[in-house]
Short mmCIF file of C-alpha atoms and ligand atoms in Angstrom, two decimals:
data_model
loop_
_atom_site.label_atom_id
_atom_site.label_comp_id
_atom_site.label_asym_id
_atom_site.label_seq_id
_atom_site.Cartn_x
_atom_site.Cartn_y
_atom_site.Cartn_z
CA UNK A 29 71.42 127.94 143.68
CA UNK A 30 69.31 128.23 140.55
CA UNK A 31 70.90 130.85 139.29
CA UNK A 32 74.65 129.55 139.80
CA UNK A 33 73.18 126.44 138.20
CA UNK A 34 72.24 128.50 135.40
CA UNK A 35 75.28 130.98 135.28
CA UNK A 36 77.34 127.42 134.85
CA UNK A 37 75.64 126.25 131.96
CA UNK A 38 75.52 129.61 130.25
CA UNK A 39 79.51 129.60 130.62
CA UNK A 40 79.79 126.01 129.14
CA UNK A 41 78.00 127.14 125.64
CA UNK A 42 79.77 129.78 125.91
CA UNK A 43 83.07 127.69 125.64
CA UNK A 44 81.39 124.92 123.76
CA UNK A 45 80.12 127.31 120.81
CA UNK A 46 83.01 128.32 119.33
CA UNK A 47 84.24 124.54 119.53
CA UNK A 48 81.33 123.65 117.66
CA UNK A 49 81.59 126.11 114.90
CA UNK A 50 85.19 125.18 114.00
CA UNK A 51 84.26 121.21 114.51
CA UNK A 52 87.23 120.01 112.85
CA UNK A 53 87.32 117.97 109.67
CA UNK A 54 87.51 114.39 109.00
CA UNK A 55 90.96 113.64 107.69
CA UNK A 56 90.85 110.71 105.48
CA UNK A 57 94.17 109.16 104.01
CA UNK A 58 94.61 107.71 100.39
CA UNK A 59 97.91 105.96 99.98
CA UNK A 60 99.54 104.21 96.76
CA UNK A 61 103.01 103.39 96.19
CA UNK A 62 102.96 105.15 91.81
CA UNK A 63 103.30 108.39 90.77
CA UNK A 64 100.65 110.93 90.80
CA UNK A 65 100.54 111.02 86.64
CA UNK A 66 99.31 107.45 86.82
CA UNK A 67 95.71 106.03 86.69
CA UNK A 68 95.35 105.27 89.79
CA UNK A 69 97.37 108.67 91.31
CA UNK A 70 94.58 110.57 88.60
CA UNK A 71 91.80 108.52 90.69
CA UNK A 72 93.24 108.96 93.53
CA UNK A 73 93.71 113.08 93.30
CA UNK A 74 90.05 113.07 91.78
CA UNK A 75 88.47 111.74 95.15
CA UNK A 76 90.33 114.16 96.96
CA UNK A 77 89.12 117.14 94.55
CA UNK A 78 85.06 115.04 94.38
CA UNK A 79 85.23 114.47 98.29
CA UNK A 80 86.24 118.02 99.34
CA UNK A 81 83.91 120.01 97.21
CA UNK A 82 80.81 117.68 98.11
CA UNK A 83 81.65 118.05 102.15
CA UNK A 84 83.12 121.39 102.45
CA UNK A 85 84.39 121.54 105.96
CA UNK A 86 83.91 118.14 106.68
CA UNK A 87 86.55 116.60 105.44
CA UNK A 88 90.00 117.12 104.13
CA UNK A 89 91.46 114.11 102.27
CA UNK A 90 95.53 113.65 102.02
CA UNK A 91 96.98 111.79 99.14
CA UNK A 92 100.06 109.70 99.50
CA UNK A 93 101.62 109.29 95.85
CA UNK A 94 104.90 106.91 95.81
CA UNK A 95 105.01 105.09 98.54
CA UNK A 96 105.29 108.34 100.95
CA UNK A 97 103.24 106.97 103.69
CA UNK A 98 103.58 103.43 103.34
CA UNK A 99 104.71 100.60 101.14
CA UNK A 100 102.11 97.89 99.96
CA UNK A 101 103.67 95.01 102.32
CA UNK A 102 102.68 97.09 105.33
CA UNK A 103 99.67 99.47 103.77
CA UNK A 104 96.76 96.64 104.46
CA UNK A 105 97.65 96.21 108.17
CA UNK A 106 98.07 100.14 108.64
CA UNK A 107 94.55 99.87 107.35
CA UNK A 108 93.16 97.49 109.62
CA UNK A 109 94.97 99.85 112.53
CA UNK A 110 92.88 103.33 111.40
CA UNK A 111 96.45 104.93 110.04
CA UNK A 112 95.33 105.26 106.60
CA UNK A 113 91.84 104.66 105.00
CA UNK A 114 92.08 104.08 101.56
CA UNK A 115 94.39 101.94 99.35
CA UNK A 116 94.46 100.52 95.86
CA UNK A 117 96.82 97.83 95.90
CA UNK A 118 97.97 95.29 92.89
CA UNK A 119 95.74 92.48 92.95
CA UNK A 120 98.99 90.70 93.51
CA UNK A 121 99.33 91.49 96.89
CA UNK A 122 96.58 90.49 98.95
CA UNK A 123 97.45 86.80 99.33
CA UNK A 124 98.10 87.57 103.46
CA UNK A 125 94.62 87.68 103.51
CA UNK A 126 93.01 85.84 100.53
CA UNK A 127 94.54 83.19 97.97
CA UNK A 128 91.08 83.90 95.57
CA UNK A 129 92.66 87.14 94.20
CA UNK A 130 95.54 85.03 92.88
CA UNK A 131 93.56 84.09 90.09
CA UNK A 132 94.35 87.63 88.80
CA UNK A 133 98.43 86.76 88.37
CA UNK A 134 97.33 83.56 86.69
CA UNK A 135 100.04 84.18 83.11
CA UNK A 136 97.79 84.29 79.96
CA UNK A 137 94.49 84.23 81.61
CA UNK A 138 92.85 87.62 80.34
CA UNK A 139 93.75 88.29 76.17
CA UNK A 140 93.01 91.77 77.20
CA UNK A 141 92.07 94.41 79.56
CA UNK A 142 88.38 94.11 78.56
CA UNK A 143 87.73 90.42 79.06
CA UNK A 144 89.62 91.31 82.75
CA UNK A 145 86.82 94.15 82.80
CA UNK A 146 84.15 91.51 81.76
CA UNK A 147 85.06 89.41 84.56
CA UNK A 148 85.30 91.92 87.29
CA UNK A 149 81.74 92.90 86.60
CA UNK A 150 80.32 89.70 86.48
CA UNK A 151 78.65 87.78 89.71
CA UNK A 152 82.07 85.74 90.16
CA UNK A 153 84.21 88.83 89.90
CA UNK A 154 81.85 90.79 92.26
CA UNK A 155 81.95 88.00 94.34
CA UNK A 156 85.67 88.31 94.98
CA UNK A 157 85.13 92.00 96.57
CA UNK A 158 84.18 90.20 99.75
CA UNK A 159 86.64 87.83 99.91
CA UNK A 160 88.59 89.52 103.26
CA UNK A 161 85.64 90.71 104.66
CA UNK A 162 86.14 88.21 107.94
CA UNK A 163 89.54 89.71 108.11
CA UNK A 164 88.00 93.38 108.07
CA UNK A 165 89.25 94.24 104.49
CA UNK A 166 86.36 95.75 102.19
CA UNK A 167 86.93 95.66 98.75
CA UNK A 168 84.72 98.66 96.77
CA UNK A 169 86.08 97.73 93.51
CA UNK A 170 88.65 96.71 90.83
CA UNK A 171 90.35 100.01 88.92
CA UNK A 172 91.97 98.68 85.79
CA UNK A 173 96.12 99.87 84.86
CA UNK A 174 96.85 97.39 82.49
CA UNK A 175 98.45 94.00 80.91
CA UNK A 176 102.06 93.61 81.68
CA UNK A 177 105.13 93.27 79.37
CA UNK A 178 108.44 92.11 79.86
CA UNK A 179 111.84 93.87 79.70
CA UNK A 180 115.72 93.30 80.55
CA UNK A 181 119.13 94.15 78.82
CA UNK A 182 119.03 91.90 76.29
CA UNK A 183 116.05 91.14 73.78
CA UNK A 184 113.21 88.32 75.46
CA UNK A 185 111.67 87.00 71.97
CA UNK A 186 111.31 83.08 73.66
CA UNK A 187 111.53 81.91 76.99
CA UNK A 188 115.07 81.05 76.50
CA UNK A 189 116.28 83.93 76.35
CA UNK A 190 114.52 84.67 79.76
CA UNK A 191 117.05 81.42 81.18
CA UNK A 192 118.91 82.24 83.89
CA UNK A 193 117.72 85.45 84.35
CA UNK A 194 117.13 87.42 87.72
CA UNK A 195 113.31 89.50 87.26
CA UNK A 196 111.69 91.10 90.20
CA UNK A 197 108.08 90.30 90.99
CA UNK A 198 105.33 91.49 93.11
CA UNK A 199 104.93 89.52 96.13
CA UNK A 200 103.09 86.41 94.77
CA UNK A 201 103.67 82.53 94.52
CA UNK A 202 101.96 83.05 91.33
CA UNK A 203 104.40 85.28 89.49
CA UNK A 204 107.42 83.46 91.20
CA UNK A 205 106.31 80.24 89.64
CA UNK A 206 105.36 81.89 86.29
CA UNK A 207 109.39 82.95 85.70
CA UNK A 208 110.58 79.44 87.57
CA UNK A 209 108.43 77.89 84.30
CA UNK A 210 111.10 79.44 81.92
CA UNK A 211 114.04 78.87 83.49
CA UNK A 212 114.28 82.65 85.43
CA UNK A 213 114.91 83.56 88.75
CA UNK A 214 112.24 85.50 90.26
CA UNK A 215 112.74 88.08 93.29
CA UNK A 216 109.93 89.55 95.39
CA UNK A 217 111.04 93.45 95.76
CA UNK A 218 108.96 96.17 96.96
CA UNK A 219 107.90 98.85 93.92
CA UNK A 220 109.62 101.75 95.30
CA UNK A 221 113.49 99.58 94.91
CA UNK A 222 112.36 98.63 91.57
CA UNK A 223 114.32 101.18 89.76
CA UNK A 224 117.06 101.32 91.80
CA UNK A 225 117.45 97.76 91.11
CA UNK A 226 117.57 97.33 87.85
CA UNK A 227 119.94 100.68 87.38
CA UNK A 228 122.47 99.21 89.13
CA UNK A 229 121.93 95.79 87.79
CA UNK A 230 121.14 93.60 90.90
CA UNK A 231 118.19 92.36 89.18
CA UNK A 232 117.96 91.86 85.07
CA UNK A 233 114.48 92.98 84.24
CA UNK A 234 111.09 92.69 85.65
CA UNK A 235 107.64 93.26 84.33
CA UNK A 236 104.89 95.71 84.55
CA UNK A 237 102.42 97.69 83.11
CA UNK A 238 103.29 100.69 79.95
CA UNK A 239 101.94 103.04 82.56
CA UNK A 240 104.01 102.04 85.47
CA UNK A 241 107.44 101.11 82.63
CA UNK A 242 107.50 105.24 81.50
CA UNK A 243 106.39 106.65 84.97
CA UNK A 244 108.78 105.02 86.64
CA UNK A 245 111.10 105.60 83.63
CA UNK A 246 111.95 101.51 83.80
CA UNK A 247 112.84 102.48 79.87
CA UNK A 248 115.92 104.66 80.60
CA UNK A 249 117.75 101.68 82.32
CA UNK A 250 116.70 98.67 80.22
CA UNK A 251 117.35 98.42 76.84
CA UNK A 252 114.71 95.52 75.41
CA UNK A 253 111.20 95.48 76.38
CA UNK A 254 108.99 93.02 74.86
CA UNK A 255 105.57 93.36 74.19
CA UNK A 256 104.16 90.15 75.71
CA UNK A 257 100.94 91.00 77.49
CA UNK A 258 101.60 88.18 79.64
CA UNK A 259 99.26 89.16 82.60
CA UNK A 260 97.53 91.51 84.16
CA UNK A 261 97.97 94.45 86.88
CA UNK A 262 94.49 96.08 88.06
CA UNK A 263 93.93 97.12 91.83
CA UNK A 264 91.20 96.63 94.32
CA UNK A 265 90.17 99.65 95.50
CA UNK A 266 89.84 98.85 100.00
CA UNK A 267 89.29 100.05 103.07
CA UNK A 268 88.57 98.66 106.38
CA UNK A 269 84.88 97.44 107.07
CA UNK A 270 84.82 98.93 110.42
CA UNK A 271 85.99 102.52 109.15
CA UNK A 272 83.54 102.28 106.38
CA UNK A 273 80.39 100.73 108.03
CA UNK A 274 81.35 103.50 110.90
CA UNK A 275 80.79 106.40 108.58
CA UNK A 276 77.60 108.56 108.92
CA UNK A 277 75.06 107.39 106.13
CA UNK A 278 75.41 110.66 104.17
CA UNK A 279 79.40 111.04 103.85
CA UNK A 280 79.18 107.19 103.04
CA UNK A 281 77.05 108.07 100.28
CA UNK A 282 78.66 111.08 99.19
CA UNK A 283 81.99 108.94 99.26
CA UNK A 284 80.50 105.99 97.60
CA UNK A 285 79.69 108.58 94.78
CA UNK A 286 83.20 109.83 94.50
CA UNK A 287 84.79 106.90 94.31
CA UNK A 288 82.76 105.91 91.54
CA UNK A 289 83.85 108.71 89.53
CA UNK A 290 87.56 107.99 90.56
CA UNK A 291 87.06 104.76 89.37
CA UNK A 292 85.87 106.18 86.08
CA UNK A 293 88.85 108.69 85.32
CA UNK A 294 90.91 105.56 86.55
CA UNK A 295 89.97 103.11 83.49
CA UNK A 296 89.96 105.95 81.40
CA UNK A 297 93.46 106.61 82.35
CA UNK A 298 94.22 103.41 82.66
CA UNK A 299 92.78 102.42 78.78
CA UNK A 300 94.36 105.88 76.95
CA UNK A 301 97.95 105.28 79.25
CA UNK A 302 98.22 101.35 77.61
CA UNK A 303 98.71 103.03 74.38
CA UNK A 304 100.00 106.48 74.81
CA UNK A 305 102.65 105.64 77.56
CA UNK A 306 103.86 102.76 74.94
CA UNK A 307 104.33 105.75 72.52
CA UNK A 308 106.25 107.95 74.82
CA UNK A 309 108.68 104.76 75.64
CA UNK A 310 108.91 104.36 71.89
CA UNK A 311 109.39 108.25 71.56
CA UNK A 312 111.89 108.25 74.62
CA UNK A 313 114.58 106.03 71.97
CA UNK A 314 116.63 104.75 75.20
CA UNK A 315 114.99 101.03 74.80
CA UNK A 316 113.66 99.00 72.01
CA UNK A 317 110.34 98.21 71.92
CA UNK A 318 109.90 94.00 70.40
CA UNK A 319 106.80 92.65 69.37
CA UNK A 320 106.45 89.15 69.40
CA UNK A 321 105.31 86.71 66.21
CA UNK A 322 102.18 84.41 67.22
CA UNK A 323 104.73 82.12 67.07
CA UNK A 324 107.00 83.21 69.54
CA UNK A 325 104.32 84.38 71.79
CA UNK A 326 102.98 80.90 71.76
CA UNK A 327 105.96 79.55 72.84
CA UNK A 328 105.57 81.77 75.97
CA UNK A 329 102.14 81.02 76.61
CA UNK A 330 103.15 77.07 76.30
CA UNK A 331 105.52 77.59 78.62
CA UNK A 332 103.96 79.82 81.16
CA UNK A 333 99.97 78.22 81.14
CA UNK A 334 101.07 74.89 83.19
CA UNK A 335 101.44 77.28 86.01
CA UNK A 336 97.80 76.99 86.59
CA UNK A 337 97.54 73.65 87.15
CA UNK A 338 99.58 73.94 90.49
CA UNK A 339 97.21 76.73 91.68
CA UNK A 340 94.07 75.61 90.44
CA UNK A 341 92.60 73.96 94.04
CA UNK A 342 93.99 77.11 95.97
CA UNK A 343 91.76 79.54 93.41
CA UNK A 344 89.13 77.09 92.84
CA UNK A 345 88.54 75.64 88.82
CA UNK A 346 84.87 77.51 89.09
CA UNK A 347 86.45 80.91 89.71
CA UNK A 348 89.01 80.14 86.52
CA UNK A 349 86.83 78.87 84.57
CA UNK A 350 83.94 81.66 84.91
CA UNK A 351 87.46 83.70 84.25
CA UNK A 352 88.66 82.13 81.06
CA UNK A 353 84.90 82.32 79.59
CA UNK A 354 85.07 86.00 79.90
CA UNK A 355 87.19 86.30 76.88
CA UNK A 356 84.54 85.71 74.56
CA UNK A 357 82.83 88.61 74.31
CA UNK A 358 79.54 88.70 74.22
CA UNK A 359 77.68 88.95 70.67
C1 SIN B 417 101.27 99.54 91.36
O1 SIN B 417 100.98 99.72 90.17
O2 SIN B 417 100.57 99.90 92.30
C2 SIN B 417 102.58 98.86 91.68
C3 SIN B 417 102.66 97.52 91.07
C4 SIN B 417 103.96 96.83 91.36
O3 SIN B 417 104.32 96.63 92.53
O4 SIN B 417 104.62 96.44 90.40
#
């Protein structure tokens, strides 16, 4: 009996060994609705190229450019279910599961991407990173692509000539109520119709980011855009708490690590794109680029601002107020 006892377990290693050697990688899933040339498809492709060469063998991360995998409307909940585990959606679109990230769409908050930077890193924008956390969502951190500007078929230089008007937006009360203040129309589209949409003229314009205007080549079927650095379009960079907490310690760490350099080749990206993308539009010659007066673009901010007085108790004055301070830059 002792030996058929131990002629059974030498046959299981037997089996078992080769299993063991070839233990299959982790696959781990990165999805974003832009194009790969983008800052966030950069960060994106450098924590596949950081994670891979740190845990050879261990795991094998796929990158979903362009909304291959999944849209940002259904991306968080595919999250939440374990079929994708990272995601760096626009701020804009996490009001399922918090309103305190609307403070982000808020129209003339940040004068630039640096104050936005400036309050990201301080305690109140930290604090924000765990706003979903009883709803499983982790944030890890903001990556930056830019401030938006407007465009459509005819030139925007006031908000009257925005009247009427049919823009998409992201999906966000905010943004909706920031074209109802000059007389627009705003529609909540998905990113990936954008272009479609405004090619065959369903919609008159929209606004986004330089970055997101050439990649998406929003310049070859408008033929104004107008510099109005209106708002702001950065990301937080998720992933579910139980994924992430479930992790062994050391490809936590190792992944922590990446993602910090990701997020460093992102605002890089993100900072050199803001002007050189502009320049390639300007290059391109199929739309004219307008640049406002102070004049003019105080009659947009005038006519845009009141919008935060009907969100203020949803975002909390604290949060704006630590937000608006963060424009000064420190001496
Ligand atoms: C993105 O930059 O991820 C897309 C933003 C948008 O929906 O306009």
């Amino acid at each position: 009996m002792k030996h058929l006892v131990r002629a059974v377990a030498a046959a299981a290693l037997v089996v078992a060994a080769p299993v063991l050697a070839h233990a299959e990688p982790t696959i781990i899933k990165f999805a974003h609705v832009v194009a790969a040339n983008t800052p966030k498809g950069l960060a994106a492709d450098h924590f596949k190229t950081c994670a891979e060469a740190k845990l050879p063998g261990r795991v094998v991360v796929e990158v979903y450019p362009s909304s291959q995998l999944f849209d940002d409307d259904n991306v968080l909940e595919a999250m939440l279910l374990g079929d994708v585990q990272f995601a760096a959606p626009s701020l804009s679109k996490f009001n399922k599961y918090t309103r305190k990230l609307d403070i982000f769409d808020l129209p003339f908050l940040f004068d630039d991407l640096a104050a936005a930077e400036r309050f990201q890193h301080s305690a109140a924008g930290q604090s924000l990173l765990t706003s979903m956390e009883d709803k499983g969502i982790l944030g890890l951190g903001y990556w930056h692509n830019g401030m938006k500007q407007l465009s459509a078929n005819t030139p925007l230089r006031v908000p009257a000539d925005a009247a009427g008007k049919k823009f998409r937006v992201q999906p966000s009360d905010i943004l909706t109520a920031q074209f109802d203040a000059v007389g627009a129309l705003a529609v909540k589209k998905p990113f990936s119709e954008v272009f479609m949409l405004l090619q065959t003229k369903a919609i008159d314009g929209q606004e986004n980011t330089w970055s997101n205007i050439y990649s998406q080549r929003y310049h070859e079927v408008q033929k104004y855009i107008t510099e109005t650095n209106h708002g702001l379009l950065d990301y937080l960079l998720v992933t579910s708490a139980e994924y992430w907490n479930g992790l062994p310690a050391d490809m936590r760490t190792v992944l922590s690590g990446c993602l910090d350099e990701a997020t460093g080749v992102n605002n890089k990206a993100a900072y050199d794109k803001s002007v050189g993308d502009k320049q390639k539009v300007i290059a391109a010659g199929t739309s004219e680029v307008l640049t406002l007066t102070p004049e003019e673009k105080a009659q947009w901010r005038d006519a845009m601002k009141p919008v935060w007085n009907k969100f203020k108790d949803v975002i909390g004055e604290d949060l704006i107020e630590a937000a608006v301070a963060s424009n000064q830059s420190p001496q």
